[in-house]
Short mmCIF file of C-alpha atoms in Angstrom, two decimals:
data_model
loop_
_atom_site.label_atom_id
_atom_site.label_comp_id
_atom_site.label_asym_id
_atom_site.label_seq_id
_atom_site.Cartn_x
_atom_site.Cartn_y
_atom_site.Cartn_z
CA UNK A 1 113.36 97.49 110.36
CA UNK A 2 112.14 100.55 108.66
CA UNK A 3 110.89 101.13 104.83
CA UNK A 4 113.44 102.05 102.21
CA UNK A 5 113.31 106.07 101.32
CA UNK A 6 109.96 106.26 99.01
CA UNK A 7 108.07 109.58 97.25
CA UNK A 8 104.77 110.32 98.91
CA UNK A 9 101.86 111.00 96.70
CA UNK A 10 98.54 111.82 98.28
CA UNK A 11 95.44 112.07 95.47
CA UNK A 12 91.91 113.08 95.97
CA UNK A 13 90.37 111.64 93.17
CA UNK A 14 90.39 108.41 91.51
CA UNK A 15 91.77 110.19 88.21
CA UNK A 16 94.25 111.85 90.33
CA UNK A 17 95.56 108.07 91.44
CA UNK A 18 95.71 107.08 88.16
CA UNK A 19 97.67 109.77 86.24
CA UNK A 20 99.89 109.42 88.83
CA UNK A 21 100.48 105.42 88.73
CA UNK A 22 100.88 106.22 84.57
CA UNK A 23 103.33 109.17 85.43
CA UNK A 24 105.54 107.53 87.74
CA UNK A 25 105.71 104.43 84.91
CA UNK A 26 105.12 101.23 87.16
CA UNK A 27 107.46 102.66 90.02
CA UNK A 28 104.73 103.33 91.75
CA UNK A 29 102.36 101.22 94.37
CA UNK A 30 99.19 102.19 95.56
CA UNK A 31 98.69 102.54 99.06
CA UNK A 32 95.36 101.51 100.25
CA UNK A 33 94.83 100.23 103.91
CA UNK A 34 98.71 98.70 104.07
CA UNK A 35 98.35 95.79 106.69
CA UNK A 36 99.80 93.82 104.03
CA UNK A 37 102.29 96.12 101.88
CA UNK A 38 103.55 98.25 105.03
CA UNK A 39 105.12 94.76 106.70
CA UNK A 40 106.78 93.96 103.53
CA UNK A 41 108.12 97.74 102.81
CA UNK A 42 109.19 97.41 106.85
CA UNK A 43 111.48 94.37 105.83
CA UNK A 44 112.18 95.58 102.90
CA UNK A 45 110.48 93.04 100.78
CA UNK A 46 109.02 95.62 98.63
CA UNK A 47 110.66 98.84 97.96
CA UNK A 48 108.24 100.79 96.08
CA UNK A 49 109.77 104.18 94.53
CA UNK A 50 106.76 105.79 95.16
CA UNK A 51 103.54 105.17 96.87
CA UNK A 52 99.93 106.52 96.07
CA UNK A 53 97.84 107.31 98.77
CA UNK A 54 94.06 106.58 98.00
CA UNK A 55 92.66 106.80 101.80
CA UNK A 56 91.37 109.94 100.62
CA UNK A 57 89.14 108.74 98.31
CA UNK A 58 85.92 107.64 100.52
CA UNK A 59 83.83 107.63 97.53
CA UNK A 60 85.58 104.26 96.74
CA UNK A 61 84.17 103.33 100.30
CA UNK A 62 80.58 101.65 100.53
CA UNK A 63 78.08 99.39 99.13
CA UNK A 64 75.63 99.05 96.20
CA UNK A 65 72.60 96.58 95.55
CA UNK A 66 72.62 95.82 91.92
CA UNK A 67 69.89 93.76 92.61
CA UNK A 68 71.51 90.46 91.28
CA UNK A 69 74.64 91.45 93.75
CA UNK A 70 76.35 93.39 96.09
CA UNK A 71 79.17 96.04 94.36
CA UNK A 72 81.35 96.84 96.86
CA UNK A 73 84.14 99.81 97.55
CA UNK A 74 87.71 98.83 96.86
CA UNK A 75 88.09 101.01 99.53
CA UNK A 76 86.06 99.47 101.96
CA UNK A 77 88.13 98.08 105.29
CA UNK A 78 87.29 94.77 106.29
CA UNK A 79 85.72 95.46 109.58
CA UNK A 80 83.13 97.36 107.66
CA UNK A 81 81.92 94.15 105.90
CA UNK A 82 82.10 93.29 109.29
CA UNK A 83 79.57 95.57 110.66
CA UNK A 84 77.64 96.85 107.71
CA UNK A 85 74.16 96.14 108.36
CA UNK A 86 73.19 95.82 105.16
CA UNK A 87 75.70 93.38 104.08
CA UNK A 88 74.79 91.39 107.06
CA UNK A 89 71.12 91.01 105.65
CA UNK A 90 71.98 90.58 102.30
CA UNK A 91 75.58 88.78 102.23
CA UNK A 92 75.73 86.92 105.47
CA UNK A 93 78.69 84.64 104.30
CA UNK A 94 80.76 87.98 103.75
CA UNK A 95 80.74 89.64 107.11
CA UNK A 96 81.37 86.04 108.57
CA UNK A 97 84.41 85.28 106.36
CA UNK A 98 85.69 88.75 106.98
CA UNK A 99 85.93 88.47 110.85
CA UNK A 100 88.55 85.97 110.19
CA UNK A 101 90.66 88.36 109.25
CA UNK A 102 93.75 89.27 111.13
CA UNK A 103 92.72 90.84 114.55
CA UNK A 104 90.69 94.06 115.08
CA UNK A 105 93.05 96.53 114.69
CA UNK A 106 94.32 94.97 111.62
CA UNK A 107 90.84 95.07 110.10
CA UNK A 108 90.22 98.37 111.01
CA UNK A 109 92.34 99.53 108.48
CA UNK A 110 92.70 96.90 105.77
CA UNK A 111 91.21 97.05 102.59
CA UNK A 112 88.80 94.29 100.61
CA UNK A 113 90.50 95.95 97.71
CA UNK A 114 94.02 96.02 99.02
CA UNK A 115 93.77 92.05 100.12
CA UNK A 116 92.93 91.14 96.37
CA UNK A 117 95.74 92.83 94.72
CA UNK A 118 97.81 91.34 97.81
CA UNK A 119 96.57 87.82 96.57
CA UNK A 120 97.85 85.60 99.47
CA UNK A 121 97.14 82.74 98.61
CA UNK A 122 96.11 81.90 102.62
CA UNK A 123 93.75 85.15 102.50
CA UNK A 124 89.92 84.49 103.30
CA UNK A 125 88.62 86.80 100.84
CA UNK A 126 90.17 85.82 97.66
CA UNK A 127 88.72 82.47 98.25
CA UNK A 128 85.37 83.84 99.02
CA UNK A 129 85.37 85.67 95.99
CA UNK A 130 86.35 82.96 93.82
CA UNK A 131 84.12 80.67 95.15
CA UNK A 132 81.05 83.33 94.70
CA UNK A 133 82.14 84.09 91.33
CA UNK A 134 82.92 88.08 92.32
CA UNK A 135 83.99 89.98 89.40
CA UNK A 136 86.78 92.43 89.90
CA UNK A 137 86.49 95.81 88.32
CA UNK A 138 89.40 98.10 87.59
CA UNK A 139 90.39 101.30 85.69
CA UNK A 140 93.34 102.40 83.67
CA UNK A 141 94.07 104.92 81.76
CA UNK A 142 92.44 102.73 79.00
CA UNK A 143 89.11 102.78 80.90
CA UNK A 144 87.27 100.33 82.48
CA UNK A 145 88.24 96.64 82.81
CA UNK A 146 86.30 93.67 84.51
CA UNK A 147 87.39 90.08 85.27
CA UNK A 148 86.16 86.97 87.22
CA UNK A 149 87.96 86.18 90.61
CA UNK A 150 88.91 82.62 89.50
CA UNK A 151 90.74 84.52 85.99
CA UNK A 152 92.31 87.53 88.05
CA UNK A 153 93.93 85.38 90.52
CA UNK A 154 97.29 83.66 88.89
CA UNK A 155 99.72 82.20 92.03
CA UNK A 156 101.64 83.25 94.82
CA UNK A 157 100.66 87.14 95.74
CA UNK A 158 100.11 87.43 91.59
CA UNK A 159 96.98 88.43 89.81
CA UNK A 160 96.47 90.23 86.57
CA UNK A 161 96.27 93.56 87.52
CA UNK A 162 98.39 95.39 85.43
CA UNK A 163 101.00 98.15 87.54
CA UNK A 164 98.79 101.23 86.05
CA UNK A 165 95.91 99.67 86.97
CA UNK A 166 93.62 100.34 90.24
CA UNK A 167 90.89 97.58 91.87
CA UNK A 168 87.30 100.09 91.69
CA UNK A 169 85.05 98.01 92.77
CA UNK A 170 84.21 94.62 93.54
CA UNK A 171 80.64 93.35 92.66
CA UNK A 172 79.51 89.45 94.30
CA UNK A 173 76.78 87.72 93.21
CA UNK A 174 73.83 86.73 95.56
CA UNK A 175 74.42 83.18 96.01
CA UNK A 176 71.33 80.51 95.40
CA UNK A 177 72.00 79.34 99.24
CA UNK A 178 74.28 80.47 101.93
CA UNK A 179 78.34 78.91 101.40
CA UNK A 180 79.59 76.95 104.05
CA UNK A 181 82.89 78.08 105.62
CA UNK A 182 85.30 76.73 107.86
CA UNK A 183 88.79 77.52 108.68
CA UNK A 184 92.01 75.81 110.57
CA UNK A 185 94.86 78.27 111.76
CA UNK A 186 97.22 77.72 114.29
CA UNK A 187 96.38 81.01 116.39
CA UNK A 188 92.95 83.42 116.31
CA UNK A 189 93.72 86.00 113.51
CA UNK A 190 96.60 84.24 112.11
CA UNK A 191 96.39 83.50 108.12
CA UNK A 192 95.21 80.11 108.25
CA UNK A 193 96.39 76.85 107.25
CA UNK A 194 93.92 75.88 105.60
CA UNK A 195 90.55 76.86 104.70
CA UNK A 196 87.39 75.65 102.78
CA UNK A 197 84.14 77.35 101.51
CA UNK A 198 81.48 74.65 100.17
CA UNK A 199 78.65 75.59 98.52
CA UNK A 200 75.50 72.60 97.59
CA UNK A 201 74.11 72.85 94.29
CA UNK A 202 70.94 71.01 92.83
CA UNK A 203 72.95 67.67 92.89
CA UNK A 204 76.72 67.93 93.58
CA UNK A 205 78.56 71.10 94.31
CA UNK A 206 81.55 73.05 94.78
CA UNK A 207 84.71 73.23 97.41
CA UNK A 208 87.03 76.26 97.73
CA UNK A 209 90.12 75.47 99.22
CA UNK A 210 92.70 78.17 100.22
CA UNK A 211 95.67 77.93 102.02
CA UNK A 212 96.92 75.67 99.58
CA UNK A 213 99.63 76.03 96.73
CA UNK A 214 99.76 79.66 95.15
CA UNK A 215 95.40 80.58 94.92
CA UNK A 216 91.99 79.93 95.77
CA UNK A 217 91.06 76.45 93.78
CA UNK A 218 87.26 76.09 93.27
CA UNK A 219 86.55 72.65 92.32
CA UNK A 220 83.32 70.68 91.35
CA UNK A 221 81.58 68.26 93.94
CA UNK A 222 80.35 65.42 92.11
CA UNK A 223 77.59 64.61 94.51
CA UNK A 224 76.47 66.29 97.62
CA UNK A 225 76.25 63.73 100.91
CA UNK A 226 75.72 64.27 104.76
CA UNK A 227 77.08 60.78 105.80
CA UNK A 228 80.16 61.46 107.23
CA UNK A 229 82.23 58.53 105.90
CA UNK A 230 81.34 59.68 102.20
CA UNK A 231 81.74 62.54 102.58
CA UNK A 232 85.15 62.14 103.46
CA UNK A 233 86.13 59.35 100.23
CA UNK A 234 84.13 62.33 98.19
CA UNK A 235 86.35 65.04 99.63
CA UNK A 236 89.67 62.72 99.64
CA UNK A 237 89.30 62.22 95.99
CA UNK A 238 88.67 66.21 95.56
CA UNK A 239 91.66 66.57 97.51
CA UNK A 240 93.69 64.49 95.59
CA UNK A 241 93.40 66.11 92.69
CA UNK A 242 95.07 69.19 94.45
CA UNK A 243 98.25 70.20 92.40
CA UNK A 244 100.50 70.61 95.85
CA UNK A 245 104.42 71.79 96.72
CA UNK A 246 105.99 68.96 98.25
CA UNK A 247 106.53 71.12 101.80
CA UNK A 248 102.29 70.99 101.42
CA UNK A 249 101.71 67.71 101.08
CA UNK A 250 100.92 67.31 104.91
CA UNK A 251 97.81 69.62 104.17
CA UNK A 252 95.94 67.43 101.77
CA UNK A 253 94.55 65.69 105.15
CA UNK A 254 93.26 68.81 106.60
CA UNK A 255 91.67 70.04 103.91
CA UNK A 256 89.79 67.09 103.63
CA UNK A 257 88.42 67.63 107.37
CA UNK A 258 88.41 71.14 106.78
CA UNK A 259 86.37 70.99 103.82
CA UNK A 260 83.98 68.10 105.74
CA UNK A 261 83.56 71.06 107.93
CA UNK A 262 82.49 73.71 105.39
CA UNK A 263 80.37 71.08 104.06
CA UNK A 264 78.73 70.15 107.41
CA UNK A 265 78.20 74.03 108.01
CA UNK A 266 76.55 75.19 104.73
CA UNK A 267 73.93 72.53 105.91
CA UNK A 268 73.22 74.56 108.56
CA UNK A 269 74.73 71.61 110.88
CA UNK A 270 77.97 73.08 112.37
CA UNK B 1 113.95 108.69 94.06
CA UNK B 2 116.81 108.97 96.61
CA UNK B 3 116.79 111.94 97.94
CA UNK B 4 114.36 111.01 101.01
CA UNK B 5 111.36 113.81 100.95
CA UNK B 6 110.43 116.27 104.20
CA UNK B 7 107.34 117.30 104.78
CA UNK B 8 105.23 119.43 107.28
CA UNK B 9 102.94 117.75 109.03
CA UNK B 10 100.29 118.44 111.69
CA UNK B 11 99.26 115.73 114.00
CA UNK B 12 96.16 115.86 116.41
CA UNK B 13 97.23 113.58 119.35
CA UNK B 14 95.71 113.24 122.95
CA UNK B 15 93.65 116.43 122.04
CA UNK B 16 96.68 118.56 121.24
CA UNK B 17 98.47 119.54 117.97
CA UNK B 18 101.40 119.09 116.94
CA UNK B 19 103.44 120.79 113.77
CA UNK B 20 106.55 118.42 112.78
CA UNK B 21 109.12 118.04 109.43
CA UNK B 22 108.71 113.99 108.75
CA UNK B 23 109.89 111.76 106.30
CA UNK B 24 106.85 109.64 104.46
CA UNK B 25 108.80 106.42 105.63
CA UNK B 26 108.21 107.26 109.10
CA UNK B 27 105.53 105.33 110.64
CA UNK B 28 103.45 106.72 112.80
CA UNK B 29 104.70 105.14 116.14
CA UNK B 30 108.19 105.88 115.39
CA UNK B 31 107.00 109.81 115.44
CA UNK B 32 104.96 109.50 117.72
CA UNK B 33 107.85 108.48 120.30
CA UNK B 34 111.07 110.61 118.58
CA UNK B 35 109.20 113.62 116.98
CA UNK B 36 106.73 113.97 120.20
CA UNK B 37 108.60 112.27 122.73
CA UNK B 38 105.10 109.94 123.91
CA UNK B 39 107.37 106.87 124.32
CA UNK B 40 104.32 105.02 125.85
CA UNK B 41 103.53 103.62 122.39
CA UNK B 42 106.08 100.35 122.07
CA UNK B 43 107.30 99.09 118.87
CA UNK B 44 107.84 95.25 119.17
CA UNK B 45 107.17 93.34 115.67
CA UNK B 46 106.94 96.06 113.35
CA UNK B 47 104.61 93.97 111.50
CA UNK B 48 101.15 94.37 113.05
CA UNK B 49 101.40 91.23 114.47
CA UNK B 50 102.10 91.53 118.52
CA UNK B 51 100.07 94.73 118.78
CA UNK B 52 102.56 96.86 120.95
CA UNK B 53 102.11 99.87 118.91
CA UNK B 54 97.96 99.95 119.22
CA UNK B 55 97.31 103.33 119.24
CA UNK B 56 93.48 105.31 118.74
CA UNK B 57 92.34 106.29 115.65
CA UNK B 58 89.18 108.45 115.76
CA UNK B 59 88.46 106.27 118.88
CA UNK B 60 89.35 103.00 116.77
CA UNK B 61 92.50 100.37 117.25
CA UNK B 62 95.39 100.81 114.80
CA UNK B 63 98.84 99.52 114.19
CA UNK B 64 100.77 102.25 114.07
CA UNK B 65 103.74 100.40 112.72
CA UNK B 66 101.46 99.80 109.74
CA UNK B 67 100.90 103.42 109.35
CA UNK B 68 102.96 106.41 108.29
CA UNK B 69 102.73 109.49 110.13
CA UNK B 70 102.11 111.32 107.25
CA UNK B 71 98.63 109.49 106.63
CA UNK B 72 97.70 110.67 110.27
CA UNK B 73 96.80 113.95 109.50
CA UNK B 74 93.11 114.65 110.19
CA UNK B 75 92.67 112.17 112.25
CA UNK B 76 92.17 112.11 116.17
CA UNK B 77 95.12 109.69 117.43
CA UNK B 78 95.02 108.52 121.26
CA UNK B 79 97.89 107.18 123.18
CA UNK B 80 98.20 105.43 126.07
CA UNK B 81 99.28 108.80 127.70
CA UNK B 82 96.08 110.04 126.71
CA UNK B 83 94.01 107.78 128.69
CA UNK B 84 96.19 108.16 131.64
CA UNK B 85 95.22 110.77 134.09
CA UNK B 86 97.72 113.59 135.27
CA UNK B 87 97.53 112.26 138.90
CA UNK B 88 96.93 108.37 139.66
CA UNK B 89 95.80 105.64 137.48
CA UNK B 90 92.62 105.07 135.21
CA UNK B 91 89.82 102.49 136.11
CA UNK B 92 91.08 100.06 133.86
CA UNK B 93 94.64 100.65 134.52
CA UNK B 94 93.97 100.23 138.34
CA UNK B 95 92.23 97.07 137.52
CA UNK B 96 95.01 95.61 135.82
CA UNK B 97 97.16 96.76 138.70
CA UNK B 98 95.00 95.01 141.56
CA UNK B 99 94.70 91.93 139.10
CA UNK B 100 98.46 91.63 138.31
CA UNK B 101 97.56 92.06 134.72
CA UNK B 102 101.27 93.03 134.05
CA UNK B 103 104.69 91.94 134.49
CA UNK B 104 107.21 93.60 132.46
CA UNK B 105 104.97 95.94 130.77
CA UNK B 106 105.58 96.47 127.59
CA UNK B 107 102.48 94.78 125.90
CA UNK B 108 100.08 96.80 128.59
CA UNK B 109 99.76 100.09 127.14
CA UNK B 110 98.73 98.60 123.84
CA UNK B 111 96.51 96.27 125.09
CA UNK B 112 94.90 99.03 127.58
CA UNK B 113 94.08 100.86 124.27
CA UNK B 114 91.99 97.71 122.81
CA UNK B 115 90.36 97.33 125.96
CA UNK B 116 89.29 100.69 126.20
CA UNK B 117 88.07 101.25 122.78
CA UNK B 118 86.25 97.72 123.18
CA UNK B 119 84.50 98.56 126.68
CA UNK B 120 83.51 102.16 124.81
CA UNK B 121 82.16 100.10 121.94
CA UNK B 122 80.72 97.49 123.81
CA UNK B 123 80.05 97.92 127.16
CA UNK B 124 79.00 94.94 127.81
CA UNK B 125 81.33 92.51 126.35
CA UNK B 126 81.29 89.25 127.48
CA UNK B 127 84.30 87.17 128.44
CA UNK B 128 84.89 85.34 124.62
CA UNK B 129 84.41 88.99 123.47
CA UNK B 130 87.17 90.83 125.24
CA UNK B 131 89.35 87.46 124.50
CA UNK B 132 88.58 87.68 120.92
CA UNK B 133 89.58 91.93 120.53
CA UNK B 134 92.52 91.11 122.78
CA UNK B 135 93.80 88.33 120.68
CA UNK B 136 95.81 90.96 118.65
CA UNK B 137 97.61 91.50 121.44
CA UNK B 138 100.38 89.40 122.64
CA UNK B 139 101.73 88.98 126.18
CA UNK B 140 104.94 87.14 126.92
CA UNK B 141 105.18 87.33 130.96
CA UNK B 142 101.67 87.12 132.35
CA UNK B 143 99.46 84.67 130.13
CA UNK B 144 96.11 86.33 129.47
CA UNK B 145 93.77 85.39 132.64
CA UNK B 146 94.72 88.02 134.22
CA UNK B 147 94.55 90.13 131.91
CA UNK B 148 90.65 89.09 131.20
CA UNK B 149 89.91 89.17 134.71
CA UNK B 150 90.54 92.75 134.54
CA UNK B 151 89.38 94.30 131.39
CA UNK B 152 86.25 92.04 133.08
CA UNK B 153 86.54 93.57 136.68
CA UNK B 154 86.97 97.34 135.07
CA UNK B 155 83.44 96.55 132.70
CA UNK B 156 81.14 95.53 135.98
CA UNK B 157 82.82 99.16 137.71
CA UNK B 158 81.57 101.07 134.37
CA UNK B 159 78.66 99.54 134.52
CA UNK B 160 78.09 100.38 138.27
CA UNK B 161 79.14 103.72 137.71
#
């Protein structure tokens, strides 16, 4: 099918996007790299009044070291994180999450900014993000606004991002040691199934799951094992604390194995 | 809201220019084929999922299903009629000819796009390599062997070149 009939507004400044979002009075949607919003205006799912182009803006492309973490371009398309060598060196986990994305093409064009207003609850880097502890960064016409990945995310494709608001910048936190990360779909590039990020901390640590119900959940480990048998009670329990749809319920198994998995590999032994 | 917008547009595809009156809700494979009349580009899913549409996009793989034509402009698009030459077949195009890399077609000139941009990235990608760009493209007819074998067979004649 083809989109609904929309207004086409191209800015060239980051101001420029955001008078516009406030003039056009939450008709508007922003356009960023549209791998996710250009299917659902194609079925018409979505049928935004008016879309604001920001591929113009390559100053919200690109990466900074703040030193205690990375802050990272809205802007920035996934196969960037990808190939950025300096995100490679600093951020290993990143690039490696990010391949999972889609297929080339797809990530040629989509946005790390774009996929966290999206908010599927399947996507790899929401979870990443929530399991690092990102904080997203936004503006408004009322400035400047910052929240943690684990507040901004709220369900099913919803976050807190208000409709005159735009995603700046994203800024993730060195972790102490590298996450784990390990991910079950049914084809390469599809969204998966499930997925699970572990990361080990002094004594326990923490799983993210994705893929199941409406976000990212990161949840505490207890204790931190490499037997294979306790790992799994460890993870079963974890897992059964997992607030699931009925239609999920099959899931609760894999993300057990899938979060073994994660576990296995942030050892270093996957 | 309704009234749907037109707006002048100038496209830069296989190294020529093009001037054209588009809606914004036109994507850019839908021009491409009605506006310019380079039908080569198929539209299967419409929702960057089977990769029929892969065009270039300053030498890069893009839906363009998942892109308007209006957000084309200054950019460098390549068809598949852009990597065809005016007599005969390309390298990799006779390669997937002599390894029966097609049957009906209409997957090809999309996936001849992602193999060429990954053999000009990446001339020497390996076998789980090509698999891996190719994977956003699906086939119904042949199954992918084939196809590997010659996206495979056309890297070793680049590299003997």
């Amino acid at each position: 099918m083809k989109p609904a009939v929309f207004d086409y507004v191209r800015v060239n400044s980051l101001d420029e996007a955001i008078e516009a979002l406030a003039r056009y009075e939450g008709e508007a949607k922003v356009l960023a790299g549209g791998q996710s919003l250009v299917p659902l205006m194609n079925f018409r799912l979505s049928r935004p009044g008016v879309l604001v182009d920001i591929n113009d803006l390559a100053e919200m492309a690109g990466v900074r070291d703040l030193g205690h973490a990375l802050a990272i371009g809205s802007m920035t398309r996934h196969q960037q994180l990808v190939n950025n060598d300096f995100i490679r060196e600093r951020l290993p986990i990143l690039p490696r999450v990010a391949s999972y994305i889609g297929h080339w093409a797809i990530r040629n064009r989509g946005t790390l900014g774009g996929s966290v207003a999206h908010a599927d609850p399947a996507a790899e880097l929401p979870a990443l993000l929530t399991a690092l502890q990102a904080t997203i960064v936004m503006r408004s016409p009322r400035g400047e606004r910052r929240l943690l990945a684990e507040r901004f995310f709220l369900g099913y494709y919803s976050t807190r991002l208000d409709w005159d608001e735009i995603i700046t910048e994203i800024e993730i936190p060195f972790p102490a040691s590298s996450p784990g990360f390990y991910e079950v779909a049914r084809r390469a590039g599809d969204f998966a199934l499930v997925g699970a990020l572990a990361e080990r901390g002094t004594s326990g640590g923490f799983v993210t799951w994705f893929g199941l119900g409406g976000r990212p959940e990161r949840m505490a480990l207890p204790a931190w094992t490499a037997h294979e048998e306790e790992r799994r009670q460890l993870l079963r329990e974890l897992a059964g604390k997992l607030d699931l749809p009925s239609e999920e319920e099959y899931k609760r198994t894999i993300a057990v194995s899938v979060a073994g998995r994660a576990m296995a590999d942030a050892e270093g032994g996957n | 809201m309704a009234v749907e917008q037109r707006i002048g547009l100038t496209l830069w595809v296989n190294g020529k220019e093009h001037l054209l009156e588009a809606s914004p809700r036109w994507s850019l494979a839908d021009v491409l084929r009605h506006q310019i009349g380079l039908t080569g580009t198929h539209v299967g899913c419409e929702q960057g999922v089977c990769g029929a549409c892969t065009v270039l996009l300053d030498g890069q793989p893009t839906r363009s299903c998942l892109m308007f034509a209006i957000q084309a402009q200054g950019h460098e698009i390549t068809t598949v009629e852009g990597v065809t030459p005016t007599e005969g077949l390309s390298p990799l195009q006779q390669s997937f000819q002599s390894h029966h890399a097609l049957q009906c077609g209409f997957c090809t000139p999309g996936i001849l796009l992602t193999a060429e941009a990954l053999l000009a990235d990446n001339p020497t990608a390996d076998e789980e390599e090509i698999r891996a760009a190719l994977s956003g493209n699906l086939c119904r007819c042949t199954g992918y062997q084939f196809i590997v074998d010659a996206v495979l067979a056309a890297r070793e004649q680049r590299r003997d070149a």
